[in-house]
Short mmCIF file of N, CA and C in Angstrom, two decimals:
data_model
loop_
_atom_site.label_atom_id
_atom_site.label_comp_id
_atom_site.label_asym_id
_atom_site.label_seq_id
_atom_site.Cartn_x
_atom_site.Cartn_y
_atom_site.Cartn_z
N UNK A 1 117.51 105.79 69.50
CA UNK A 1 116.35 105.90 69.56
C UNK A 1 115.52 104.37 70.07
N UNK A 2 114.15 104.09 71.22
CA UNK A 2 114.07 102.77 71.19
C UNK A 2 112.50 101.96 71.07
N UNK A 3 112.47 100.49 70.11
CA UNK A 3 111.42 100.65 70.13
C UNK A 3 111.00 99.63 71.17
N UNK A 4 110.24 100.74 72.48
CA UNK A 4 109.20 99.74 73.50
C UNK A 4 108.36 99.49 72.83
N UNK A 5 108.49 97.95 73.37
CA UNK A 5 106.83 97.12 73.36
C UNK A 5 106.49 96.22 74.64
N UNK A 6 105.25 96.09 75.08
CA UNK A 6 105.03 95.32 76.56
C UNK A 6 103.49 94.85 75.91
N UNK A 7 104.10 92.98 76.63
CA UNK A 7 103.05 92.32 76.04
C UNK A 7 101.92 92.08 77.30
N UNK A 8 100.98 92.79 76.96
CA UNK A 8 99.51 92.60 78.33
C UNK A 8 98.53 92.11 77.62
N UNK A 9 98.02 91.42 77.63
CA UNK A 9 96.35 90.61 76.65
C UNK A 9 96.82 90.09 75.61
N UNK A 10 98.16 89.19 76.09
CA UNK A 10 98.54 88.46 75.24
C UNK A 10 98.84 89.30 73.58
N UNK A 11 99.03 90.49 73.31
CA UNK A 11 99.25 90.56 72.33
C UNK A 11 100.37 91.94 73.07
N UNK A 12 101.80 92.39 72.11
CA UNK A 12 102.72 93.27 71.65
C UNK A 12 102.18 94.57 72.09
N UNK A 13 101.99 95.92 73.38
CA UNK A 13 101.47 97.11 72.39
C UNK A 13 103.09 98.14 72.60
N UNK A 14 102.28 99.13 71.28
CA UNK A 14 103.71 99.57 70.82
C UNK A 14 103.09 100.92 71.11
N UNK A 15 103.57 102.16 70.01
CA UNK A 15 103.33 103.52 70.17
C UNK A 15 102.07 104.19 70.67
N UNK A 16 101.14 104.90 70.22
CA UNK A 16 99.81 104.76 70.77
C UNK A 16 99.26 103.95 71.82
N UNK A 17 98.52 102.41 71.62
CA UNK A 17 98.21 101.30 71.40
C UNK A 17 99.10 100.73 73.28
N UNK A 18 100.35 100.93 73.64
CA UNK A 18 100.69 101.17 74.81
C UNK A 18 100.66 102.54 75.20
N UNK A 19 100.45 104.17 74.35
CA UNK A 19 100.87 104.74 75.52
C UNK A 19 99.35 105.28 76.25
N UNK A 20 97.91 104.55 74.90
CA UNK A 20 96.21 104.93 75.39
C UNK A 20 96.66 103.71 77.46
N UNK A 21 97.06 102.14 77.31
CA UNK A 21 96.89 101.50 78.05
C UNK A 21 97.85 101.45 78.55
N UNK A 22 99.39 102.79 79.13
CA UNK A 22 98.75 103.29 80.21
C UNK A 22 98.32 104.07 80.79
N UNK A 23 97.47 104.91 80.40
CA UNK A 23 97.26 106.35 81.00
C UNK A 23 96.22 104.97 80.62
N UNK A 24 95.27 104.88 80.85
CA UNK A 24 94.04 103.63 81.59
C UNK A 24 95.03 103.13 82.74
N UNK A 25 95.44 102.02 83.07
CA UNK A 25 96.18 101.56 84.72
C UNK A 25 96.64 102.76 85.73
N UNK A 26 97.21 104.09 85.17
CA UNK A 26 96.80 105.14 85.40
C UNK A 26 95.80 105.43 86.20
N UNK A 27 94.83 105.81 85.71
CA UNK A 27 93.65 106.27 85.62
C UNK A 27 92.54 104.78 86.86
N UNK A 28 92.51 104.16 86.60
CA UNK A 28 92.34 102.98 87.57
C UNK A 28 93.13 102.78 88.74
N UNK A 29 94.42 103.08 88.83
CA UNK A 29 95.44 103.13 90.47
C UNK A 29 95.75 101.94 89.62
N UNK A 30 96.32 101.02 88.42
CA UNK A 30 97.45 99.78 88.34
C UNK A 30 98.29 100.01 88.56
N UNK A 31 99.13 100.74 87.82
CA UNK A 31 99.94 101.71 88.53
C UNK A 31 100.21 102.94 88.43
N UNK A 32 101.72 102.90 88.98
CA UNK A 32 102.12 104.31 89.42
C UNK A 32 102.35 105.68 88.67
N UNK A 33 101.78 106.85 88.81
CA UNK A 33 102.62 107.56 87.71
C UNK A 33 103.86 107.64 87.59
N UNK A 34 104.26 107.61 88.36
CA UNK A 34 106.09 106.37 87.58
C UNK A 34 106.13 106.44 86.07
N UNK A 35 105.80 105.09 86.59
CA UNK A 35 105.16 104.47 85.77
C UNK A 35 104.90 105.27 84.41
N UNK A 36 104.33 105.90 83.82
CA UNK A 36 103.61 106.78 82.70
C UNK A 36 104.95 107.06 82.42
N UNK A 37 105.93 107.83 83.17
CA UNK A 37 106.48 109.06 82.95
C UNK A 37 107.57 108.16 82.53
N UNK A 38 107.79 107.18 83.37
CA UNK A 38 109.44 106.37 82.79
C UNK A 38 108.92 105.77 81.22
N UNK A 39 107.76 105.48 80.76
CA UNK A 39 107.48 104.72 79.65
C UNK A 39 107.34 105.74 78.85
N UNK A 40 106.89 106.73 78.49
CA UNK A 40 107.02 107.89 78.50
C UNK A 40 107.89 109.17 78.15
N UNK A 41 109.63 108.48 79.15
CA UNK A 41 110.71 108.36 78.35
C UNK A 41 110.85 107.63 77.74
N UNK A 42 111.30 106.52 77.89
CA UNK A 42 111.62 105.38 76.83
C UNK A 42 110.98 105.92 74.87
N UNK A 43 109.70 106.17 75.29
CA UNK A 43 108.99 106.37 74.26
C UNK A 43 109.33 108.01 73.24
N UNK A 44 110.23 108.67 74.07
CA UNK A 44 110.89 109.35 73.95
C UNK A 44 109.97 111.43 73.51
N UNK A 45 108.80 110.82 75.09
CA UNK A 45 107.81 112.50 74.69
C UNK A 45 107.98 112.49 76.34
N UNK A 46 107.33 113.02 76.91
CA UNK A 46 107.33 113.53 78.17
C UNK A 46 106.13 114.45 78.78
N UNK A 47 104.72 113.46 79.70
CA UNK A 47 104.44 113.35 80.20
C UNK A 47 103.02 112.75 78.66
N UNK A 48 103.34 111.56 78.42
CA UNK A 48 102.80 110.68 76.78
C UNK A 48 102.40 111.70 76.01
N UNK A 49 103.18 112.20 75.63
CA UNK A 49 102.47 113.05 74.84
C UNK A 49 102.78 114.26 73.83
N UNK A 50 103.43 115.31 74.43
CA UNK A 50 105.20 116.24 74.35
C UNK A 50 105.86 116.09 73.88
N UNK A 51 106.89 116.47 73.08
CA UNK A 51 108.86 116.35 72.62
C UNK A 51 109.41 116.53 74.07
N UNK A 52 110.03 116.06 74.00
CA UNK A 52 111.53 115.18 75.46
C UNK A 52 112.68 117.26 74.03
N UNK A 53 112.40 118.14 75.05
CA UNK A 53 113.15 119.04 73.92
C UNK A 53 114.84 118.69 74.46
N UNK A 54 115.68 117.74 75.13
CA UNK A 54 116.54 117.78 74.73
C UNK A 54 117.13 116.37 75.65
N UNK A 55 117.91 115.12 74.63
CA UNK A 55 117.83 113.62 74.53
C UNK A 55 119.50 113.52 75.96
N UNK A 56 119.81 114.77 76.47
CA UNK A 56 121.11 114.55 77.42
C UNK A 56 120.44 113.92 78.49
N UNK A 57 119.07 114.66 78.90
CA UNK A 57 118.22 113.42 80.37
C UNK A 57 118.60 111.84 79.89
N UNK A 58 117.68 111.13 78.61
CA UNK A 58 117.72 110.51 78.39
C UNK A 58 118.40 109.88 78.87
N UNK A 59 119.76 110.31 77.45
CA UNK A 59 121.19 109.75 77.43
C UNK A 59 121.75 109.30 79.00
N UNK A 60 121.47 110.29 79.98
CA UNK A 60 121.76 110.55 81.67
C UNK A 60 120.99 108.90 82.28
N UNK A 61 120.52 109.33 81.51
CA UNK A 61 119.45 108.18 82.27
C UNK A 61 120.32 107.22 82.25
N UNK A 62 119.89 106.22 81.29
CA UNK A 62 120.55 105.07 80.13
C UNK A 62 122.06 104.68 80.92
N UNK A 63 122.54 105.86 80.94
CA UNK A 63 123.97 105.62 81.06
C UNK A 63 124.01 105.10 83.25
N UNK A 64 122.56 106.13 83.93
CA UNK A 64 122.14 105.74 85.29
C UNK A 64 121.99 104.47 85.47
N UNK A 65 120.57 103.71 84.67
CA UNK A 65 120.49 102.28 84.23
C UNK A 65 120.99 101.49 84.04
N UNK A 66 122.38 101.84 83.78
CA UNK A 66 123.34 100.57 83.00
C UNK A 66 123.81 100.44 84.90
N UNK A 67 124.00 101.29 85.44
CA UNK A 67 125.55 101.39 86.33
C UNK A 67 125.03 100.43 87.38
N UNK A 68 123.37 99.86 87.30
CA UNK A 68 122.54 99.47 88.34
C UNK A 68 122.84 98.28 87.84
N UNK A 69 122.15 97.22 89.32
CA UNK A 69 122.36 95.29 88.84
C UNK A 69 120.34 95.04 89.06
N UNK A 70 119.55 94.75 88.10
CA UNK A 70 118.16 94.53 88.30
C UNK A 70 118.31 92.72 88.62
N UNK A 71 117.49 92.34 89.68
CA UNK A 71 117.26 91.65 90.61
C UNK A 71 115.65 91.12 89.67
N UNK A 72 115.09 90.74 89.01
CA UNK A 72 114.10 90.20 88.56
C UNK A 72 113.42 89.23 89.04
N UNK A 73 112.50 89.24 90.19
CA UNK A 73 111.49 87.62 91.03
C UNK A 73 110.61 87.60 89.37
N UNK A 74 110.38 86.17 89.36
CA UNK A 74 109.07 85.72 87.89
C UNK A 74 108.95 86.84 86.64
N UNK A 75 110.58 86.23 86.74
CA UNK A 75 111.56 87.65 85.54
C UNK A 75 110.30 87.16 83.52
N UNK A 76 109.69 85.29 84.03
CA UNK A 76 109.03 85.20 83.11
C UNK A 76 107.45 85.46 82.46
N UNK A 77 107.59 86.03 83.87
CA UNK A 77 106.29 87.07 84.15
C UNK A 77 105.54 88.17 82.97
N UNK A 78 104.44 88.99 82.41
CA UNK A 78 104.15 88.82 81.02
C UNK A 78 104.50 90.67 81.15
N UNK A 79 104.19 90.43 83.48
CA UNK A 79 104.51 91.97 83.40
C UNK A 79 105.93 92.60 83.53
N UNK A 80 106.76 91.59 83.63
CA UNK A 80 108.09 92.47 84.07
C UNK A 80 109.14 92.31 82.41
N UNK A 81 109.93 93.68 83.52
CA UNK A 81 110.83 94.55 81.77
C UNK A 81 111.92 92.95 82.07
N UNK A 82 112.30 92.41 81.51
CA UNK A 82 113.40 91.91 81.90
C UNK A 82 114.19 92.59 80.18
N UNK A 83 112.32 91.90 78.94
CA UNK A 83 113.26 92.07 77.77
C UNK A 83 114.01 93.94 77.83
N UNK A 84 112.63 94.54 78.79
CA UNK A 84 112.79 95.67 78.11
C UNK A 84 114.65 96.30 78.75
N UNK A 85 114.95 95.81 80.62
CA UNK A 85 115.91 95.83 80.26
C UNK A 85 117.30 95.42 79.84
N UNK A 86 116.62 94.34 79.28
CA UNK A 86 117.91 93.34 78.61
C UNK A 86 118.76 94.25 77.11
N UNK A 87 117.07 94.66 76.51
CA UNK A 87 117.24 96.05 74.82
C UNK A 87 118.21 96.67 75.38
N UNK A 88 118.37 97.40 76.86
CA UNK A 88 118.60 98.66 77.22
C UNK A 88 120.36 98.77 78.05
N UNK A 89 120.67 96.92 77.91
CA UNK A 89 122.00 96.80 78.01
C UNK A 89 121.91 96.90 79.85
N UNK A 90 121.47 97.00 80.09
CA UNK A 90 121.37 97.04 82.00
C UNK A 90 122.17 95.96 82.12
N UNK A 91 122.56 95.39 83.56
CA UNK A 91 122.34 93.81 83.95
C UNK A 91 121.71 93.68 85.33
N UNK A 92 121.21 91.77 84.90
CA UNK A 92 119.75 91.70 84.61
C UNK A 92 120.22 90.40 85.32
N UNK A 93 119.48 90.26 86.63
CA UNK A 93 119.59 88.66 87.07
C UNK A 93 118.35 88.31 87.69
N UNK A 94 117.75 87.41 86.63
CA UNK A 94 116.30 86.33 86.51
C UNK A 94 116.63 85.70 87.29
N UNK A 95 114.77 85.66 88.39
CA UNK A 95 115.05 84.36 89.20
C UNK A 95 113.16 84.47 88.57
N UNK A 96 113.04 82.95 87.45
CA UNK A 96 111.73 82.24 87.35
C UNK A 96 111.51 81.58 88.35
N UNK A 97 109.81 82.21 89.12
CA UNK A 97 109.11 81.01 90.65
C UNK A 97 108.47 79.49 89.25
N UNK A 98 108.49 79.31 90.44
CA UNK A 98 107.73 77.90 89.19
C UNK A 98 106.40 78.24 89.25
N UNK A 99 105.66 78.07 88.77
CA UNK A 99 104.05 78.01 88.31
C UNK A 99 103.28 77.45 89.23
N UNK A 100 102.50 78.97 89.38
CA UNK A 100 101.63 78.23 90.84
C UNK A 100 100.52 76.59 90.37
N UNK A 101 100.53 76.88 88.90
CA UNK A 101 99.76 75.90 87.78
C UNK A 101 100.38 74.80 88.00
N UNK A 102 101.29 74.56 88.72
CA UNK A 102 103.11 73.49 87.86
C UNK A 102 102.72 72.42 90.00
N UNK A 103 102.68 73.53 90.21
CA UNK A 103 102.82 72.64 92.09
C UNK A 103 101.85 72.20 92.12
#
């Protein structure tokens, strides 16, 4: 079981609060439906509400995800998936870009 949290708006979203926020982002066009499906998979739900019947799909997805190397620009930004990828055991190359406030 993966405990998924996502920093947004100065707090850590999880569970139903995370689901509600992702639904809102999809509805307003901030993120694509694929993001909702990915979050649903990580939370162990399908369609952001229904339970996944088989964990096999999750295990195959996780195995495939761990075979990749993820290069993240702006690795410390709020929306960056760095912490999630690391928690899943993925290989990550993180690049922190200088803040526009420090230039």
